[in-house]
Coordinates of C-alpha atoms and ligand atoms in Angstrom, one line a residue:
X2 CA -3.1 29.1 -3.9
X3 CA -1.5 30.4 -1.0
X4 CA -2.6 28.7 2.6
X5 CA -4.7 31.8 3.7
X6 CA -6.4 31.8 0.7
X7 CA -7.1 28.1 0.9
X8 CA -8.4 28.9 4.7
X9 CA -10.3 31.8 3.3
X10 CA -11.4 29.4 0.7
X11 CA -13.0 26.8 3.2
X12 CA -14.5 29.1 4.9
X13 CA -11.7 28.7 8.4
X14 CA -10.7 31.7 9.3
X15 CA -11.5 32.0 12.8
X16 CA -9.1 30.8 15.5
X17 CA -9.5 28.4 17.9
X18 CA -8.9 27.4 21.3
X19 CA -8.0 24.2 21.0
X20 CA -5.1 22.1 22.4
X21 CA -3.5 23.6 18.6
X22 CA -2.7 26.5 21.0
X23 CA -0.6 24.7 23.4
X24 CA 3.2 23.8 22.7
X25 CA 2.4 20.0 21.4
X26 CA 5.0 17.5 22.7
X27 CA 3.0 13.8 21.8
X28 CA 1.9 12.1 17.9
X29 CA 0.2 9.8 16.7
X30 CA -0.2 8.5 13.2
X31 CA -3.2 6.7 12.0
X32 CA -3.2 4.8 8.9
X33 CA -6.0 3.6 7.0
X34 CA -5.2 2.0 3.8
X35 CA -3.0 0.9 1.5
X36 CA 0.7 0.4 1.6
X37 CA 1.7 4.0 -0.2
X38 CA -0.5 5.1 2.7
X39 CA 1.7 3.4 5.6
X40 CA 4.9 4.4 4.1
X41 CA 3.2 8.2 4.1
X42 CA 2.2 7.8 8.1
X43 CA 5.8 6.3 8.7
X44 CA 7.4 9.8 6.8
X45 CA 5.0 12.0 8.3
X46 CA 5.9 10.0 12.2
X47 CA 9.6 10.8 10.8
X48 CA 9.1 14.4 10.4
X49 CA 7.6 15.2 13.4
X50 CA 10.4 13.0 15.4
X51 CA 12.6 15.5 13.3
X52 CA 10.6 18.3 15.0
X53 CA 11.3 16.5 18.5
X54 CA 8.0 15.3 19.2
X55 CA 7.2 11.5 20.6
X56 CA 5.3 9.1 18.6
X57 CA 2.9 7.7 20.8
X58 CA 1.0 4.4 20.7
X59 CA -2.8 5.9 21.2
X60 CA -4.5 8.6 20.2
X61 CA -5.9 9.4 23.8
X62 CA -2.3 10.0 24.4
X63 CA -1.6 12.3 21.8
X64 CA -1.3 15.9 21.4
X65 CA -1.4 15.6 17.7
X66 CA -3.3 13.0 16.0
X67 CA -2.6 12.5 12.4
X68 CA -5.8 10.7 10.7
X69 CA -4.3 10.0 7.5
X70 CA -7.1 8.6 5.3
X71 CA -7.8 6.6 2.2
X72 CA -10.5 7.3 -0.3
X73 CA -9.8 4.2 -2.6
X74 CA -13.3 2.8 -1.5
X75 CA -16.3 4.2 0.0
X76 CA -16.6 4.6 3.6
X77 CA -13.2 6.0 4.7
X78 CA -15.0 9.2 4.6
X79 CA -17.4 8.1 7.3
X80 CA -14.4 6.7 9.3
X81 CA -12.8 9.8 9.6
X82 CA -15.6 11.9 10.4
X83 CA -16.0 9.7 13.2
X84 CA -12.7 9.3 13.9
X85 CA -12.4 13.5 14.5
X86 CA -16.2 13.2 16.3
X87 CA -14.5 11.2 18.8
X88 CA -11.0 13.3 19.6
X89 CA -13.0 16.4 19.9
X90 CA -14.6 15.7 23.3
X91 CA -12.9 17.4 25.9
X92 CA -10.6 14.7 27.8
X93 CA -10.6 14.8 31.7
X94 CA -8.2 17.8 31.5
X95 CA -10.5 19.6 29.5
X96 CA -8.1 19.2 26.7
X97 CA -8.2 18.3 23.4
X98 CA -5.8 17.2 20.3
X99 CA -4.6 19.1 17.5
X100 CA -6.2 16.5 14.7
X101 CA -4.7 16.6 11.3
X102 CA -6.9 15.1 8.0
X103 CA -4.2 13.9 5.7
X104 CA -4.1 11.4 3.0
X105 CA -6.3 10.5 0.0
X106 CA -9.8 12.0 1.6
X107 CA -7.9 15.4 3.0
X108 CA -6.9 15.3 -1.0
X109 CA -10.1 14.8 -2.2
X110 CA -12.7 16.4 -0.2
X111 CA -10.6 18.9 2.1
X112 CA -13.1 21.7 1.4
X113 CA -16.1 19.3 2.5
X114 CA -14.0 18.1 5.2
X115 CA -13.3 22.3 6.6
X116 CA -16.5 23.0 6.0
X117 CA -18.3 20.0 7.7
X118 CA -15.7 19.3 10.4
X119 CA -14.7 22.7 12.2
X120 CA -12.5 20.8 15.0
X121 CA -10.0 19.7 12.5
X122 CA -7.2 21.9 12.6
X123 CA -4.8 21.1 9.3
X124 CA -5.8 19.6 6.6
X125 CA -2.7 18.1 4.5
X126 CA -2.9 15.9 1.3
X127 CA -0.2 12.8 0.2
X128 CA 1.9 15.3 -1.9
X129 CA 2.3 18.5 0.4
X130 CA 2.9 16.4 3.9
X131 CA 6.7 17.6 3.9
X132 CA 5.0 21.1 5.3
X133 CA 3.0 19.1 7.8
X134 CA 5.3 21.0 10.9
X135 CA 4.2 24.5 9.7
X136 CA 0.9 23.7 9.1
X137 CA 1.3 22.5 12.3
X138 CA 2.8 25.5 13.6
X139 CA -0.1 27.9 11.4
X140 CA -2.4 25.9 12.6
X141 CA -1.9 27.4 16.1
X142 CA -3.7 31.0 14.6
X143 CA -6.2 29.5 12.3
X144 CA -7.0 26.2 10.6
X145 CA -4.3 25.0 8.0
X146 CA -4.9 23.3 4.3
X147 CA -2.3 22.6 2.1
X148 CA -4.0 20.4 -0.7
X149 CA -1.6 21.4 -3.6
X150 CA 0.4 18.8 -5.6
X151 CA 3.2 20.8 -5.8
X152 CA 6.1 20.4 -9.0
X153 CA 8.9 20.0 -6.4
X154 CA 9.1 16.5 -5.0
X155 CA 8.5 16.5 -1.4
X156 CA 10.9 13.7 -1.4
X157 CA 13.4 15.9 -0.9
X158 CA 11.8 17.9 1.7
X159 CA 12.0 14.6 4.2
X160 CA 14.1 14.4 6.9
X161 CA 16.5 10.8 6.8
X162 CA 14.5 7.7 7.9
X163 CA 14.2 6.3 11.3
X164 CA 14.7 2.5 10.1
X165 CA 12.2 0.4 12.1
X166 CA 13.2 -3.5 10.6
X167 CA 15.5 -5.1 7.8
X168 CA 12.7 -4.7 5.5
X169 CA 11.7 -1.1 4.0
X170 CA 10.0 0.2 1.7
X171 CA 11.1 2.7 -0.8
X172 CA 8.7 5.2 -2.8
X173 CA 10.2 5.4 -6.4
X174 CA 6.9 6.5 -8.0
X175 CA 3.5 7.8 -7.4
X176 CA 0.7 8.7 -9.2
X177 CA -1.2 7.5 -12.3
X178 CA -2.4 8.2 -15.4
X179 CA -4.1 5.0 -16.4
X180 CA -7.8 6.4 -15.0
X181 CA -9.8 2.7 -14.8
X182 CA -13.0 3.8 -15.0
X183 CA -13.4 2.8 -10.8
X184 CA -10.7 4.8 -9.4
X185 CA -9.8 7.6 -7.9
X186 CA -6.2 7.3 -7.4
X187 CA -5.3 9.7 -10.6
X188 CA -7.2 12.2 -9.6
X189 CA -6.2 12.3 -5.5
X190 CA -2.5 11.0 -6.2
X191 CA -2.1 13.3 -9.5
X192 CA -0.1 12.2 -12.6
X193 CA 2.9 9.7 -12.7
X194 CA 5.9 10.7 -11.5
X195 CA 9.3 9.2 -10.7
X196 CA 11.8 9.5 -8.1
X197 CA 15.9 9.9 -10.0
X198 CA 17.2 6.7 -9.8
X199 CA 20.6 8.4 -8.6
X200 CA 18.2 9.4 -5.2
X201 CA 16.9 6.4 -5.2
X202 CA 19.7 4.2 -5.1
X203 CA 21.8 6.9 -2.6
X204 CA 19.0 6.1 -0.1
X205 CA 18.6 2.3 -0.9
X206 CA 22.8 2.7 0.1
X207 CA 21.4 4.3 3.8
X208 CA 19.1 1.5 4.0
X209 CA 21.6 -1.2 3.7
X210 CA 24.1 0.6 5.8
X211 CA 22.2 1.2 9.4
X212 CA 21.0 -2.4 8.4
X213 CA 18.1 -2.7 5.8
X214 CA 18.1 -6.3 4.4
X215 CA 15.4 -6.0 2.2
X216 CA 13.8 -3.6 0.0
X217 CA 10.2 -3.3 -1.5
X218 CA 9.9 -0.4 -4.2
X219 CA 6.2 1.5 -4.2
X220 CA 4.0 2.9 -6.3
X221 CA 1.0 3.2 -7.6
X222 CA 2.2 2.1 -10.8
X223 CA 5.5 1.0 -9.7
X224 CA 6.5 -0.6 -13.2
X225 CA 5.6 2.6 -15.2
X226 CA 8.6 3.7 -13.5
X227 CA 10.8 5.8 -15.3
X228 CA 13.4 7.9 -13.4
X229 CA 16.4 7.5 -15.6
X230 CA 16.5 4.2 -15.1
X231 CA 13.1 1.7 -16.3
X232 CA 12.2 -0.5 -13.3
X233 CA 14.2 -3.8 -14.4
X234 CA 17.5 -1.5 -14.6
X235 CA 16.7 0.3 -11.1
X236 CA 16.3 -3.3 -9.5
X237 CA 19.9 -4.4 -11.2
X238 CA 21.7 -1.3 -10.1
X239 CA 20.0 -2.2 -6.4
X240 CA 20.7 -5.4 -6.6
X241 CA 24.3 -4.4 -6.6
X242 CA 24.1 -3.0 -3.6
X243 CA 26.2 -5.5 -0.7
X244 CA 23.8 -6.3 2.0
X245 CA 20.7 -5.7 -0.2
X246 CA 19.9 -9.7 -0.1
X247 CA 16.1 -8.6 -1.2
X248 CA 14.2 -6.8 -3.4
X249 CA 10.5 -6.7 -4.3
X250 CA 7.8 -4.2 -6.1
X251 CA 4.4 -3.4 -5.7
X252 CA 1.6 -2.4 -7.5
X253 CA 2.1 -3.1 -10.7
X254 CA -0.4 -2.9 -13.6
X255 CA -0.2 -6.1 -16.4
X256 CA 0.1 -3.4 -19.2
X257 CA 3.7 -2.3 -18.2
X258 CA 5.0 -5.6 -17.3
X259 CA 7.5 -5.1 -20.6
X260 CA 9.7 -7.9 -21.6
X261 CA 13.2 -6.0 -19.7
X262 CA 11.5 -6.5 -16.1
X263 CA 10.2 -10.2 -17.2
X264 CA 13.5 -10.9 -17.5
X265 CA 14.8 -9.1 -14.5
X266 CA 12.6 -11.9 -12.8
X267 CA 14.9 -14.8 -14.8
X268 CA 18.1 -12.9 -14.0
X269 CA 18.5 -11.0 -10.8
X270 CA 18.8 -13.3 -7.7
X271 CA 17.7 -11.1 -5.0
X272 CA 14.5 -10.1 -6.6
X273 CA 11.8 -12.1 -4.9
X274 CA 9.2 -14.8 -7.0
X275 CA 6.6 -13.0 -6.2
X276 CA 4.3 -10.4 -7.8
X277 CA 1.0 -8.4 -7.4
X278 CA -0.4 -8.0 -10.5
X279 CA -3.7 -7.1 -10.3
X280 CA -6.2 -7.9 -12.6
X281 CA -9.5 -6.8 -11.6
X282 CA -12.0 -9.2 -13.3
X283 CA -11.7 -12.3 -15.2
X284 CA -14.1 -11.4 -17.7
X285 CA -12.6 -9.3 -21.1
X286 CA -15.8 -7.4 -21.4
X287 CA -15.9 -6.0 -18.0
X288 CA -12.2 -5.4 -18.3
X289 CA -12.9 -3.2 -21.6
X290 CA -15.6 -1.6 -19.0
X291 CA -12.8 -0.9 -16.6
X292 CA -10.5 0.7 -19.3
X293 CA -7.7 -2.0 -18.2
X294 CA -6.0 -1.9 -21.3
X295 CA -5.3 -5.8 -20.6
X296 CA -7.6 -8.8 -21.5
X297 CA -8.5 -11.6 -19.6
X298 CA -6.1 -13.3 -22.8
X299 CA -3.3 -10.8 -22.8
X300 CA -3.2 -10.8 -18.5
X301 CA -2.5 -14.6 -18.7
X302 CA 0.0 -14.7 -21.6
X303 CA 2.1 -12.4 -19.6
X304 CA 1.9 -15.0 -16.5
X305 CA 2.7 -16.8 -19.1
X306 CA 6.1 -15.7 -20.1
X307 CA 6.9 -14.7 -16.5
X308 CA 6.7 -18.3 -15.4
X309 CA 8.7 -18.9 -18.3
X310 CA 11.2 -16.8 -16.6
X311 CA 10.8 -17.6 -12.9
X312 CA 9.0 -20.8 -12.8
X313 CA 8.4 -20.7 -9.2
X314 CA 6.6 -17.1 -9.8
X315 CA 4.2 -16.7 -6.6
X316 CA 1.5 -14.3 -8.0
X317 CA -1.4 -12.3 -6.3
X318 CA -3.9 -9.7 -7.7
X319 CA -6.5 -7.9 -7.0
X320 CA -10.5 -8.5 -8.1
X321 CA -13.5 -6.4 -8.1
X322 CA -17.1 -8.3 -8.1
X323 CA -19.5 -6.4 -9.1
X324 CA -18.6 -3.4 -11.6
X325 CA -21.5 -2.1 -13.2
X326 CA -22.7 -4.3 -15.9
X327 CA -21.3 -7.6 -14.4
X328 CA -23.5 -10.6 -15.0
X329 CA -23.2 -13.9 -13.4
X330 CA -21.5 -15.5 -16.6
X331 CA -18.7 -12.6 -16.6
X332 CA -18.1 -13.0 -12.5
X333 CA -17.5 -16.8 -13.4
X334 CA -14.9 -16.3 -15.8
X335 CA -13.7 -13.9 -12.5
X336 CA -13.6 -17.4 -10.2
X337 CA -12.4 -19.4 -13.5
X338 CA -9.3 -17.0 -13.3
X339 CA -8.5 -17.5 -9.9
X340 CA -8.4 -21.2 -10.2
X341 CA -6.2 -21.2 -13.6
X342 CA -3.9 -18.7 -11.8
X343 CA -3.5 -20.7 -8.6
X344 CA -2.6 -17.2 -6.8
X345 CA -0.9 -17.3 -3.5
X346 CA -2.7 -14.6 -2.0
X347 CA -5.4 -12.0 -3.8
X348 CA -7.2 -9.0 -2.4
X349 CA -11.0 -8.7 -3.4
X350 CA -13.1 -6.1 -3.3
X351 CA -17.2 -5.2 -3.6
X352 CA -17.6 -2.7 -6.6
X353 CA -17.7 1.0 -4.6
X354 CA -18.9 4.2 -6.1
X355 CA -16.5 6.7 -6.3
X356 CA -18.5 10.3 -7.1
X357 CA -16.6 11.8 -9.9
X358 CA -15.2 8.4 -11.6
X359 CA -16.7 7.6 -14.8
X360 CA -18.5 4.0 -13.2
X361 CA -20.3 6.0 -11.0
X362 CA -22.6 6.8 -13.4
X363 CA -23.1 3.6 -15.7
X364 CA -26.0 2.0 -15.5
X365 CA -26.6 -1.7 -14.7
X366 CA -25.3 -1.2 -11.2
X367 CA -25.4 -4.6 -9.6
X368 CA -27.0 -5.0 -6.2
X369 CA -25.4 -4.7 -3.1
X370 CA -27.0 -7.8 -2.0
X371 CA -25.3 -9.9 -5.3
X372 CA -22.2 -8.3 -5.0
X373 CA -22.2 -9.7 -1.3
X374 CA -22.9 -13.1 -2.8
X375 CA -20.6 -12.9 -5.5
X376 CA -17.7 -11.8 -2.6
X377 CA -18.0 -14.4 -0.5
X378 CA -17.6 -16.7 -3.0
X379 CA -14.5 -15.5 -4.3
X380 CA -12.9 -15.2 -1.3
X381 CA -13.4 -18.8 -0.9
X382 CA -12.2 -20.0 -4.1
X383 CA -9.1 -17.3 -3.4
X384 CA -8.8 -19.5 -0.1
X385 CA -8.8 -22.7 -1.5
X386 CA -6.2 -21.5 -4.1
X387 CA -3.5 -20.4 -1.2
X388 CA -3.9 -23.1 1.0
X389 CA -3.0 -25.1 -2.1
X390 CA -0.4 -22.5 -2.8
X391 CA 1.0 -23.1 0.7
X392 CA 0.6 -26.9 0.7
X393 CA 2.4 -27.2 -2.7
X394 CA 5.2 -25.2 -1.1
X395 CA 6.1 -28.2 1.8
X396 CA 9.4 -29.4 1.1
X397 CA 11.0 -26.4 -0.2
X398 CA 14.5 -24.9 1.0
X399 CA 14.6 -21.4 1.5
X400 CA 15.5 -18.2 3.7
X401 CA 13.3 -16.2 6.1
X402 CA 13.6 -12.7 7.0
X403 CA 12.3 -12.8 10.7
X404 CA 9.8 -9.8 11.5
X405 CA 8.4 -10.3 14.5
X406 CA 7.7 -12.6 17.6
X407 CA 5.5 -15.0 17.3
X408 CA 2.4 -16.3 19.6
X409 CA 4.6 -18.8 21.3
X410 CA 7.5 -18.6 23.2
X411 CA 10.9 -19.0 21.0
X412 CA 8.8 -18.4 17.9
X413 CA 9.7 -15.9 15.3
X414 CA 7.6 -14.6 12.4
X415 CA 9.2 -14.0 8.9
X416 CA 8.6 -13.7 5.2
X417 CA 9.4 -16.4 2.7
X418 CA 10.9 -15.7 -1.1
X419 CA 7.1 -15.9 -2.0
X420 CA 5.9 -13.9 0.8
X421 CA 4.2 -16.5 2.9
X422 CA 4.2 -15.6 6.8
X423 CA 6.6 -18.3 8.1
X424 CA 6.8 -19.5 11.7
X425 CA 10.4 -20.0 13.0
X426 CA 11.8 -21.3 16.1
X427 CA 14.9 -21.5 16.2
X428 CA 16.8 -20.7 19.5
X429 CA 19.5 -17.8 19.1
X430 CA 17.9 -15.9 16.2
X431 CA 16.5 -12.5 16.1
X432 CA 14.3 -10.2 14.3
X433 CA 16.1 -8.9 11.6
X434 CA 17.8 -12.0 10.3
X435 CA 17.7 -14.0 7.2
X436 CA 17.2 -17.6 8.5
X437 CA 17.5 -21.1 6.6
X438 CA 14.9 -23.2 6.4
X439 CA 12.4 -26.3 5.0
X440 CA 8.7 -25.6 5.0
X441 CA 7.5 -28.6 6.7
X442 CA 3.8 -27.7 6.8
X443 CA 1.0 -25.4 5.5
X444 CA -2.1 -23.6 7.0
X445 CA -4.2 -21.1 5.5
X446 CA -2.1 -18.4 6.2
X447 CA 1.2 -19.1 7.1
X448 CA 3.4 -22.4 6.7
X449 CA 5.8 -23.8 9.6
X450 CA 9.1 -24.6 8.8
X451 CA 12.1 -26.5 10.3
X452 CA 15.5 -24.2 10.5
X453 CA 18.3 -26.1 8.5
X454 CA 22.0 -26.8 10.3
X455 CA 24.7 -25.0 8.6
X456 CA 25.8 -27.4 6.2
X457 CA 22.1 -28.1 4.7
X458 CA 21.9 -24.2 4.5
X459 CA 24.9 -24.1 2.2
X460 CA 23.3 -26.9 0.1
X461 CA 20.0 -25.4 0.4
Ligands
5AD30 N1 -14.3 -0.1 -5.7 C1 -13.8 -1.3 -5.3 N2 -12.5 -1.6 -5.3 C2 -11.7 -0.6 -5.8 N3 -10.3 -0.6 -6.0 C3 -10.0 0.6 -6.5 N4 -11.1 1.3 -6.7 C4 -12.1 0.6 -6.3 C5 -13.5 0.8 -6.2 N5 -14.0 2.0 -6.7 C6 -9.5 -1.8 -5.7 C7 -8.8 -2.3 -6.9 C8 -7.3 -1.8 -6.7 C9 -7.2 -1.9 -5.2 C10 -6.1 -1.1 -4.6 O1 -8.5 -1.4 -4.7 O2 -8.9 -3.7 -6.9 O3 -6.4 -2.6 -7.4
SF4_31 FE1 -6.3 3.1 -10.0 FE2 -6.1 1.8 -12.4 FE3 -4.2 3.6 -11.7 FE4 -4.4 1.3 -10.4 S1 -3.9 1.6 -12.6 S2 -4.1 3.3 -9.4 S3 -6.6 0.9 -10.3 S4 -6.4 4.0 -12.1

């Protein structure tokens, strides 16, 4: 459909008065979800850099303000309705920013959102952002929406990458096809699709050279990835790479984790113990609910054979209390899960109706008031489990990638092997280096460590 049509469509054909009529000079990006999301706000801030505009840290500052959304649970709607509510008053000036909808919602409900939000100006979802600067530039006649999910990659379509720290992320996949009955992601992100692995590993090459030291691959489905290469033989031609010293991979889903990238984790050095593998509930009966395509059985025999191959595997996941149907016997097995898995971190969230999915509509929805209960009581048992996850950690030898400055003078914050937040001092080193240390001690969130002289470090 072309983008008058689509204006036409929403009903936006009028112009506007608006600062979208003024040359705009100032961005700013704001994120709201997920990691795909980030990386998204980071290539869109890239783009419009390319276009010689200047990020900006607030959106009061900002001629453009980019509200790029997330529609994986409810409520994101509401936050970016209130979100444009706000940036429409007239500022002292009398002025007001050009506001973008991007992301999952724009996806999802971008004729809702023209139609219920006049003020917003372009309306851009994750797979057509590339065009954001003329939508930006149409946008100065009439209101902009460009929700297709076009065949050509807009990968290609992206300017080169302002590199921001040693560790990146890298988009090698998007979309899925697995539809659990919760989720909207195959319907807003579209079907699976890969990156070439001969792109991917030219820009992994960029990283490394203007100083990338570690690289995280995303996706949706980051292990269904199949761009010439499967996933275990895109992480050994990266690991090839001189200067790469790590690699990690996020999200992946227990059904793809095939027996070539188990043994990636036994084999390839620079690929970090660590994995998300989510897997939603504990119970096999609410999993066959969730059309998982994994049992509670299946998910823990491949833990299984991954510690097999990486003994000191850190693993986290993500849960759902809640989904329709769920009785206090199936969240249980949920908790029972945690505590056999001993994850180092886990994301947990209530059960959220999303309109369209096929749980929307089961019955046996479960109370908003039990799935409250049933939420705080995982994310204590999840607590428990990576405090002892960090406690069980003191006394190891490893590196740090430092990230940022810490609270205290001479501190430095980094990432361990297994993803813990590690605080550093260590006089002389900077952000952006890969530091040796012993953790000497854990808290809930983060351990301390002690840096190692150079001789331990060459033991270590
Ligand atoms: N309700 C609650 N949580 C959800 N997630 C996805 N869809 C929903 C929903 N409808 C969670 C899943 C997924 C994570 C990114 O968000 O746990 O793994
Ligand atoms: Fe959503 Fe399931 Fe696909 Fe993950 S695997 S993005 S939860 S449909």
């Amino acid at each position: 459909m072309t983008l008058a049509a689509k204006a036409a469509m929403a009903g936006a054909v009028s112009t506007n008065d608006s600062a979208a009529n003024r040359p705009a000079k100032r961005f700013h990006v704001k994120s709201f979800g997920c990691q795909m999301n980030v990386y998204d706000s980071e290539r869109m801030g890239d783009l419009l850099s390319a276009e010689g505009m200047t990020a900006v840290d607030s959106a009061e500052a900002a001629d453009v303000v980019v509200l790029n959304t997330c529609h994986i649970r409810e409520k994101a709607a509401e936050k970016l309705y209130s979100d444009i509510g706000r940036l429409r008053r007239p500022r002292a000036d009398g002025s007001r920013p050009t506001i973008v909808a991007a992301g999952c919602v724009a996806q999802a409900e971008g004729a809702e959102i023209a139609a219920r939000a006049p003020d917003v100006d372009v309306i851009v979802g994750p797979l057509a952002y590339h065009r954001l600067p003329q939508l930006l530039e149409q946008a100065r006649q009439q209101r902009a929406i460009d929700i297709d999910m076009p065949p050509v990659p807009k990968f290609d379509a992206l300017p080169a990458r302002r590199i921001r720290q040693a560790s990146a992320f890298l988009t090698v996949q998007e979309g899925c096809d697995k539809f659990c009955t919760f989720c909207v992601v195959p319907y807003t992100r579209g079907p699976e699709t890969s990156r070439p692995a001969a792109d991917l590993l030219r820009e992994a090459e960029g990283l490394v050279a203007r100083g990338v030291k570690e690289i995280t691959l995303l996706g949706q489905n980051v292990n269904a990835y199949h761009g010439g290469l499967n996933l275990a033989g895109l992480i050994r031609a990266l690991a090839a790479i001189d200067g790469l010293e790590r690699i990690r991979y996020t999200t992946s889903h227990p059904r793809d984790m095939d027996d070539d990238l188990i043994a990636a984790h036994a084999e390839v050095e620079k690929l970090m113990p660590y994995l998300h593998l989510p897997v939603q509930s504990g119970s096999s009966r609410i999993l066959k609910a969730m059309n998982r395509a994994h049992t509670r059985e299946s998910y823990l025999a491949t833990l299984a054979r991954l510690r097999a191959a990486r003994p000191d595997i850190a693993l986290s996941g993500d849960f759902i209390v809640g989904f329709p149907g769920e009785t206090e016997a199936d969240f249980e097995a949920t908790l029972r899960i945690v505590a056999e898995v001993g994850y180092a971190a886990a994301f947990s969230f209530k059960y959220s109706i999303r309109p369209g999915t096929p749980a929307a509509t089961m019955a046996d929805q479960v109370p908003e008031d039990v799935k409250e209960e049933r939420l705080a009581r995982l994310q204590a048992e999840i607590a428990r489990q990576s405090l002892a996850f960090n406690q069980a950690s003191i006394g190891r030898r490893c590196t740090v990638l430092l990230e940022r400055p810490g609270r205290k003078p001479g501190q430095l914050i980094g990432k361990t092997p297994w993803l813990q937040s590690a605080v550093v001092s260590l006089p002389g080193a900077a952000i952006g280096d890969l530091v040796a240390v012993e953790i000497v001690g854990a808290m809930p969130n983060s351990v301390d460590t002690i840096p190692l002289s150079p001789s331990e470090s060459a033991a270590a």
